[in-house]
Short mmCIF file of C-alpha atoms and ligand atoms in Angstrom, two decimals:
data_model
loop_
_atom_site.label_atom_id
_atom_site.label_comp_id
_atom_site.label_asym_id
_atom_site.label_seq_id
_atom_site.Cartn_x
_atom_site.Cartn_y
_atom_site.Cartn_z
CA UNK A 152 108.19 62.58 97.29
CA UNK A 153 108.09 59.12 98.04
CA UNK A 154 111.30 57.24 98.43
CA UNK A 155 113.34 55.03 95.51
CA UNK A 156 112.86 51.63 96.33
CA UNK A 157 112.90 48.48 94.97
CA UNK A 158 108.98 48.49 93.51
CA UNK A 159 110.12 51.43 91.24
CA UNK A 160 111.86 49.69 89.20
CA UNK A 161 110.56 48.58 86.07
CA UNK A 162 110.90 44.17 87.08
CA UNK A 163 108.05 45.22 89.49
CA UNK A 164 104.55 45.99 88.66
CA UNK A 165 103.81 49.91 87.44
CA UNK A 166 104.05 52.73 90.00
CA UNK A 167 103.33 56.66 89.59
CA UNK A 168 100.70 56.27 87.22
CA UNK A 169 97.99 56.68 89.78
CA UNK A 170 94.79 55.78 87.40
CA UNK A 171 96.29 56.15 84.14
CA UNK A 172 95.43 52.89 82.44
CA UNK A 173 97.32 53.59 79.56
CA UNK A 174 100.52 56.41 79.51
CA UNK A 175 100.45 57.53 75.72
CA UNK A 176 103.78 59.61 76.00
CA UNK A 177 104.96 57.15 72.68
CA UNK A 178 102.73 59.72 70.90
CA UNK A 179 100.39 56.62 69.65
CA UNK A 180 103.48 54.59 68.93
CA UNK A 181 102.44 50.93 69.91
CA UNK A 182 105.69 50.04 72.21
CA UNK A 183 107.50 47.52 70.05
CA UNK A 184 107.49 50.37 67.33
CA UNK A 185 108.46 53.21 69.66
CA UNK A 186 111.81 50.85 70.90
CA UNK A 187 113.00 50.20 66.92
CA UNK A 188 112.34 54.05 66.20
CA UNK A 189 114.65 55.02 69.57
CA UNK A 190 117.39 52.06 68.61
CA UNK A 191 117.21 53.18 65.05
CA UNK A 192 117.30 57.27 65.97
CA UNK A 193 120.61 56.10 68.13
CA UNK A 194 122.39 54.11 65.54
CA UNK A 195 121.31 57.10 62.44
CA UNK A 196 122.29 59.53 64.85
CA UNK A 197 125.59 57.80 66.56
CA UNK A 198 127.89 60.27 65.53
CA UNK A 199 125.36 63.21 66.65
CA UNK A 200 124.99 61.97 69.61
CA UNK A 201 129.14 61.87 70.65
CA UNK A 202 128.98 65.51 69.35
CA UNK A 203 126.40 66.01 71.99
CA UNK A 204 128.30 64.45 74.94
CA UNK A 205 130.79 65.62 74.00
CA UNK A 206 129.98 69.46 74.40
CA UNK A 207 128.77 68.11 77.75
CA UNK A 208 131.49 67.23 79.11
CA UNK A 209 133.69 69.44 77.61
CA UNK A 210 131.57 72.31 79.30
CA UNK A 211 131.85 70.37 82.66
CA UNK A 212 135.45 69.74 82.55
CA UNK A 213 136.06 73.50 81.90
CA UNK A 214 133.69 74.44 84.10
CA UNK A 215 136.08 72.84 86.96
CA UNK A 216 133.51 70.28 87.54
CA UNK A 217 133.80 67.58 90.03
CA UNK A 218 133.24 64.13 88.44
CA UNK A 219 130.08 62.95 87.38
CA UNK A 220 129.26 59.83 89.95
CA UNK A 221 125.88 59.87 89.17
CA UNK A 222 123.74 60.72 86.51
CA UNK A 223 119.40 60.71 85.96
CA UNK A 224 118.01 60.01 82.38
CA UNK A 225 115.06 61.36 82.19
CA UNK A 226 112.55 59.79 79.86
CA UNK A 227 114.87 57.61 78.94
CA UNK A 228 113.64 55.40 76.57
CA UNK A 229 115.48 52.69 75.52
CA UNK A 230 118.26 53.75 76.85
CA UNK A 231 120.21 55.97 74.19
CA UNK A 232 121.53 59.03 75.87
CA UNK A 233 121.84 56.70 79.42
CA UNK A 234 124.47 54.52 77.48
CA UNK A 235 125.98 57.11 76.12
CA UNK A 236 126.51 59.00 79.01
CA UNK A 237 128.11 55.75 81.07
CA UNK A 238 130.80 55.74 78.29
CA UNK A 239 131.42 59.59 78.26
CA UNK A 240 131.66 59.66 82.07
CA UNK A 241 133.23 55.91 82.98
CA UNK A 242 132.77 56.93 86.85
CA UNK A 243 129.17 57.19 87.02
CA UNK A 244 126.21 55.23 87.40
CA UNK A 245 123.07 56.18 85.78
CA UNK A 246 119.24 55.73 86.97
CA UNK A 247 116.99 55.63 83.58
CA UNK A 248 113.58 56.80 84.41
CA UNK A 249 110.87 56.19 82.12
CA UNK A 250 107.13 55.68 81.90
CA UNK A 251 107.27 52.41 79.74
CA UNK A 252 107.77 49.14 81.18
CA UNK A 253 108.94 47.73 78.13
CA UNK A 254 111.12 50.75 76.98
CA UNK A 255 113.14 50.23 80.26
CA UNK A 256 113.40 46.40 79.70
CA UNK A 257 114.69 47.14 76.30
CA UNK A 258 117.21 49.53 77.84
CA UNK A 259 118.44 46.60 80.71
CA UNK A 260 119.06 44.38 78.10
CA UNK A 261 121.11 46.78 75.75
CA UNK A 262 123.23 47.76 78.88
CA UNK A 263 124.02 43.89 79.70
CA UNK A 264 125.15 43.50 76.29
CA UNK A 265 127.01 46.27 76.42
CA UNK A 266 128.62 45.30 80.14
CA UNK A 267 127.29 47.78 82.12
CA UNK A 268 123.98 46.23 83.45
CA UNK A 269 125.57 47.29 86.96
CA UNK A 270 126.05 50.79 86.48
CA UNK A 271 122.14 51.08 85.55
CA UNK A 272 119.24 51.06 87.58
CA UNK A 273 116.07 51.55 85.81
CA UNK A 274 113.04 53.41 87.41
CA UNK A 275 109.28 53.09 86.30
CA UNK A 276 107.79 56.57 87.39
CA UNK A 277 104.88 58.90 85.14
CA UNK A 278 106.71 62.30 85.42
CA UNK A 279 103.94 63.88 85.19
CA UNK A 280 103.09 62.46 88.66
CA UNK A 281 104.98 62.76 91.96
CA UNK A 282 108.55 61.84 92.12
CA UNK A 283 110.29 59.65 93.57
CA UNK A 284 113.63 60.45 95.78
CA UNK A 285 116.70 60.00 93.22
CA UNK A 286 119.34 60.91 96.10
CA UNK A 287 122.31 62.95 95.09
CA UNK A 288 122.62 63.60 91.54
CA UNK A 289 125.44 65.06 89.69
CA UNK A 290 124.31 65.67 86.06
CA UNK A 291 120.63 65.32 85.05
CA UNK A 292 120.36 64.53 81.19
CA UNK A 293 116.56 64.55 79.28
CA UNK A 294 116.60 64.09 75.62
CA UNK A 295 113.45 64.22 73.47
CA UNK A 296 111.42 63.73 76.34
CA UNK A 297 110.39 66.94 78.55
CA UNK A 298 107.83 68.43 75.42
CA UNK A 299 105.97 65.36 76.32
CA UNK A 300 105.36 66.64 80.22
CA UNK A 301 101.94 67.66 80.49
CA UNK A 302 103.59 70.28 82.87
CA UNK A 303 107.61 70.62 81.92
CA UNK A 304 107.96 73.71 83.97
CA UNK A 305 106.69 71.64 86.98
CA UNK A 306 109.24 69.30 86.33
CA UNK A 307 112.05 71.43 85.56
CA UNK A 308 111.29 72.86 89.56
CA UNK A 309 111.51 68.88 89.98
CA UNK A 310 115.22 68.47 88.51
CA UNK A 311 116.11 71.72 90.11
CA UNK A 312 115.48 70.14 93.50
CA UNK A 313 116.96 66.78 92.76
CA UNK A 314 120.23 68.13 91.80
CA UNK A 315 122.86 68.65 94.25
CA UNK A 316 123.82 72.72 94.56
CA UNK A 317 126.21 72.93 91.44
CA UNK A 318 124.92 70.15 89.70
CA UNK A 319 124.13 69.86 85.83
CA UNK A 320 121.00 69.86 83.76
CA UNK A 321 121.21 68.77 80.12
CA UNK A 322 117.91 69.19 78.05
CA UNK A 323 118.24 68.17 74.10
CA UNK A 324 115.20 69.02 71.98
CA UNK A 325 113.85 68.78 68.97
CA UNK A 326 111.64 70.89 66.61
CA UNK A 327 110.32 68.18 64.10
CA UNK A 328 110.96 64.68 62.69
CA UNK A 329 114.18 64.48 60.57
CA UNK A 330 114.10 64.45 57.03
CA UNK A 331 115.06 61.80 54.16
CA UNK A 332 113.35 62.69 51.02
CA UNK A 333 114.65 64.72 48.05
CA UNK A 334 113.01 68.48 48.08
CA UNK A 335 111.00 67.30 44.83
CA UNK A 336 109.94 63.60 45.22
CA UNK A 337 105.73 63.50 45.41
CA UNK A 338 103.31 65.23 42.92
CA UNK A 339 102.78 68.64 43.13
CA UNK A 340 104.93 71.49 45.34
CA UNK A 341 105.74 71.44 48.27
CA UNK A 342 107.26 68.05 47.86
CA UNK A 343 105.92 65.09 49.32
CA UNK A 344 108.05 65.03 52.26
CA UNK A 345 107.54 69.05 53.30
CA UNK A 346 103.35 68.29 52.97
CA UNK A 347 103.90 65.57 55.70
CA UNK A 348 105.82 67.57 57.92
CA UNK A 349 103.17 70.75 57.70
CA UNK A 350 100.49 68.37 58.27
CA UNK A 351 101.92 66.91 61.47
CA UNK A 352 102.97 70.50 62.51
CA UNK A 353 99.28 70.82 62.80
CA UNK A 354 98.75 67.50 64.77
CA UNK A 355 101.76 68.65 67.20
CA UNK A 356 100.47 71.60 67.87
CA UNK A 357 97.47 69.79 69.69
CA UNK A 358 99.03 67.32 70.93
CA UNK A 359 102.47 68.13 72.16
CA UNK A 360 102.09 71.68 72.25
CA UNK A 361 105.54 72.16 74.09
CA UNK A 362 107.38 70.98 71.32
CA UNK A 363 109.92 73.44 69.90
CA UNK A 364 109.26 75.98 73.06
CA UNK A 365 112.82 77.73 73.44
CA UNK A 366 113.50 76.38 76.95
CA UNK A 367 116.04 78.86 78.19
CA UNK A 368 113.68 81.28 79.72
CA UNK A 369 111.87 78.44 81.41
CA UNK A 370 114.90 76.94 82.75
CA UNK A 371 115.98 80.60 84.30
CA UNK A 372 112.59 80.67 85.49
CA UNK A 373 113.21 77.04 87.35
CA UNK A 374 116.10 78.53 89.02
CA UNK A 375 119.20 77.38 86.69
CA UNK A 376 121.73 79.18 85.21
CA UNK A 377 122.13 78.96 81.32
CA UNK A 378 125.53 77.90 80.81
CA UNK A 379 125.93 77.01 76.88
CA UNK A 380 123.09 76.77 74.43
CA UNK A 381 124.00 75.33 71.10
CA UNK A 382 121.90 74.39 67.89
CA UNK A 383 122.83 70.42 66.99
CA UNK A 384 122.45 70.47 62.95
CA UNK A 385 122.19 66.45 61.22
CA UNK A 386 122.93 66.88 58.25
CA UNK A 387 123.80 63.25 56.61
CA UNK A 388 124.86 62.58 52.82
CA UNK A 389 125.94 59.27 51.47
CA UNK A 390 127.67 57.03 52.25
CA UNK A 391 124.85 56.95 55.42
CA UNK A 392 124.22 54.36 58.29
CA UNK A 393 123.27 51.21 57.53
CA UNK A 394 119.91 51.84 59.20
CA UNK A 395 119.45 54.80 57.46
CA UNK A 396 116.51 53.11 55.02
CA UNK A 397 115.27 51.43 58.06
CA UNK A 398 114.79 54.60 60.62
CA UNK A 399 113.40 56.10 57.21
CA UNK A 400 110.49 53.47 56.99
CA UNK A 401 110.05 53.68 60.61
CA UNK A 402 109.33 57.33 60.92
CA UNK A 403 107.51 57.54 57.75
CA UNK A 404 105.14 55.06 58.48
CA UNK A 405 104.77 56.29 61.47
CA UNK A 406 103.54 59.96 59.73
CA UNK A 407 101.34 57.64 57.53
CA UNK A 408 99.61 56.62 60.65
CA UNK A 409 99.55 59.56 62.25
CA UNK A 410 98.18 61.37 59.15
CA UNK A 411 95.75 58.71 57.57
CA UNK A 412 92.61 60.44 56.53
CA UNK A 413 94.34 63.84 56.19
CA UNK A 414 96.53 62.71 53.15
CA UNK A 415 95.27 62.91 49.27
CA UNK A 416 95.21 60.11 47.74
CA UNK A 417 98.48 60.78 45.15
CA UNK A 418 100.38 61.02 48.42
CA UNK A 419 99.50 58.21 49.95
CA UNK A 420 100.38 56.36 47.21
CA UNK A 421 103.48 57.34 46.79
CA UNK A 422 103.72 57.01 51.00
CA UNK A 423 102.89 53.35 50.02
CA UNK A 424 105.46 52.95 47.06
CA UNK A 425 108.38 54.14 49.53
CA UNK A 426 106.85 51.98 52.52
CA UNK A 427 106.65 48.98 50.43
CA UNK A 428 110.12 47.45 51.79
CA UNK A 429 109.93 44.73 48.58
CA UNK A 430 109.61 47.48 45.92
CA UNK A 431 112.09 48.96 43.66
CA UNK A 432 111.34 53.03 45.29
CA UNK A 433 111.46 51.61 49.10
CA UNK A 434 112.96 53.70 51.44
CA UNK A 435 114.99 50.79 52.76
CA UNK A 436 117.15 50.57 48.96
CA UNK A 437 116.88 54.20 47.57
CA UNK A 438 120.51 55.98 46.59
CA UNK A 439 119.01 59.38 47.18
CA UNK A 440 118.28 59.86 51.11
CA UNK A 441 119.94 61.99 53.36
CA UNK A 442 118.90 62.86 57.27
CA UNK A 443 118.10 65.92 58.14
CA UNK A 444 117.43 67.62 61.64
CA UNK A 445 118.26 70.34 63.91
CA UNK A 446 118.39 69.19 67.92
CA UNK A 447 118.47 72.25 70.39
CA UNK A 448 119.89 71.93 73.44
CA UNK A 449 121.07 73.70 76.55
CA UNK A 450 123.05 72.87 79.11
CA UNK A 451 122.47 74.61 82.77
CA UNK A 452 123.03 74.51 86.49
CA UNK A 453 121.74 74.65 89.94
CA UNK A 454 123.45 77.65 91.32
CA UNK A 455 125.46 76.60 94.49
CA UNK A 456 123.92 79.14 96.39
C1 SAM Q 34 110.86 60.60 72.17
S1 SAM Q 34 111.19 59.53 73.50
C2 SAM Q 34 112.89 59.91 73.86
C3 SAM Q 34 113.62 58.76 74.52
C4 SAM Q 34 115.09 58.98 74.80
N1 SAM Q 34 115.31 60.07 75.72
C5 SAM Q 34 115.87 59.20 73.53
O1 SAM Q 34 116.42 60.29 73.34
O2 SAM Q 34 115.97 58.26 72.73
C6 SAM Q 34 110.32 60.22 74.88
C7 SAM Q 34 110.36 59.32 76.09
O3 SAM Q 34 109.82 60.02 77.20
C8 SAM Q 34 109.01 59.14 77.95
N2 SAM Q 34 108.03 59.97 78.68
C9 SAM Q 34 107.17 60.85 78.15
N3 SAM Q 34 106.41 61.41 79.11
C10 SAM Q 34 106.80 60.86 80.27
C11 SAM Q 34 106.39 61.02 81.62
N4 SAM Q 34 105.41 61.83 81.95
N5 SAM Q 34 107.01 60.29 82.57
C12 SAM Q 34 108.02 59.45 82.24
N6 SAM Q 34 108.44 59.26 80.99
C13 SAM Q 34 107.84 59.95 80.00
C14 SAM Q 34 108.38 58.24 76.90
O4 SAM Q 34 107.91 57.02 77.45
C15 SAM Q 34 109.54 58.05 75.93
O5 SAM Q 34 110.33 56.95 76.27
#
């Protein structure tokens, strides 16, 4: 382990990614579009999120918990579940660790706005690679991040040891992109929206093939004990978020992408009619979306003895 110092931090240069040029954990997001998929997925998502901490903390308060004072984000991205977690538990500081340099200076910037630059630190550290020294931490929080490890069981044993005995580990998954198209929109059935989905099932499989493991076996195998597992359905019907269209556009796009050569033609043009934020079917001014998504997650601890 090496020690958290200054040079961590994301202001200074890029440590722990010993001769990676180029960290693709964004899933072959270019950066920019990674940060307004994450700010969108937060704002979409607001109320799931609350619902989320708030399970945590109920589960901590009953669990007789002492307070939360401080709190690791790991893969934190721009910052979502960090900013959350500072409002759920006002006594805490948080240290966001993430591979991206420009994730984490998206995240500083959201928490000065928000008045708490000076509750966050912000650590630049590969995961995958050896970790720094986080001190004494209370609650460990990873959302959407740990099927990305190359080796998540490795860094489970890696939370297990950074938490104090007694401390908290919350991991939030998820199984697939959420959904926004009617059932019967495209040509032909499945629907346009279910063809993309089984298509990038495919692509996941070889690329993140963690994704959608049921993590409560390898968290007992890390050394925690499970102590609430609950199933976080979206299920969003008008009137939606104001970024609904937007997060949409984003994530579509981003299967269009992801997808290219793979798609008929008929379906990427009607991928092009919905993308097409000036046209009449965009996703950004259709009356028919809705957001759909299931988000695992499980909520554990380091035994005290
Ligand atoms: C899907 S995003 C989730 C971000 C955030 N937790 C959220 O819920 O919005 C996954 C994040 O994990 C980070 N990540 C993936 N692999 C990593 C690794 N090996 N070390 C550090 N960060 C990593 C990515 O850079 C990205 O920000």
């Amino acid at each position: 382990m090496t020690s958290l110092s200054p040079e961590h931090d994301g202001h200074h240069g890029h440590h722990g990614h010993h001769g990676h040029q180029h960290h693709d954990n964004a899933g072959g997001f270019d950066e920019p579009d990674m940060a307004e998929l994450l700010d969108l997925d937060a704002e979409v998502l607001h109320a799931h999120l609350t619902d989320v901490t708030a399970w945590l903390a109920t589960s901590a308060e009953s669990a007789g918990d002492i307070p939360v004072r401080r709190l690791l984000d790991l893969g934190s991205g721009t910052g979502t579940g960090t900013l959350a977690l500072l409002q759920r538990f006002p006594d805490a500081e948080a240290v966001a660790v993430d591979a991206s340099a420009p994730l984490l200076h998206r995240l500083r910037d959201k928490a000065q706005a928000q008045g708490v630059a000076e509750r966050v630190r912000t650590v630049q550290a590969d995961l995958d690679e050896a970790w720094p020294d986080f001190g004494d931490v209370d609650l460990v929080w990873t959302s959407a991040a740990l099927h990305h490890m190359a080796d998540p069981d490795s860094a489970l044993r890696e939370v297990f040891a950074a938490l104090r005995p007694g401390g908290l580990l919350a991991v939030v998954e998820m199984e697939g992109f959420p959904r926004f198209l009617p059932d019967d929109l495209g040509i032909g059935e499945p629907g346009l929206e279910a063809r993309l989905h089984e298509l990038t099932s495919h692509e996941h499989a070889e690329r993140v093939p963690h994704l959608g493991a049921d993590w409560g076996p390898r968290l007992t195998a890390a050394g925690f004990t499970v102590e609430s597992e609950r199933r976080f359905a979206v299920d969003l019907l008008p009137p939606l978020p104001a970024a609904t269209g937007r997060y949409a556009q984003a994530m579509l796009r981003r299967l269009r992408d992801a997808l290219a050569d793979r798609l008929g033609a008929d379906d990427r043009s009607v991928l092009d009619t919905l993308l097409d934020s000036d046209g009449p079917d965009s996703v950004t001014r259709r009356g028919d979306l809705t957001v759909r998504t299931e988000r695992p997650a499980w909520l554990v601890r380091r035994p005290t003895v």
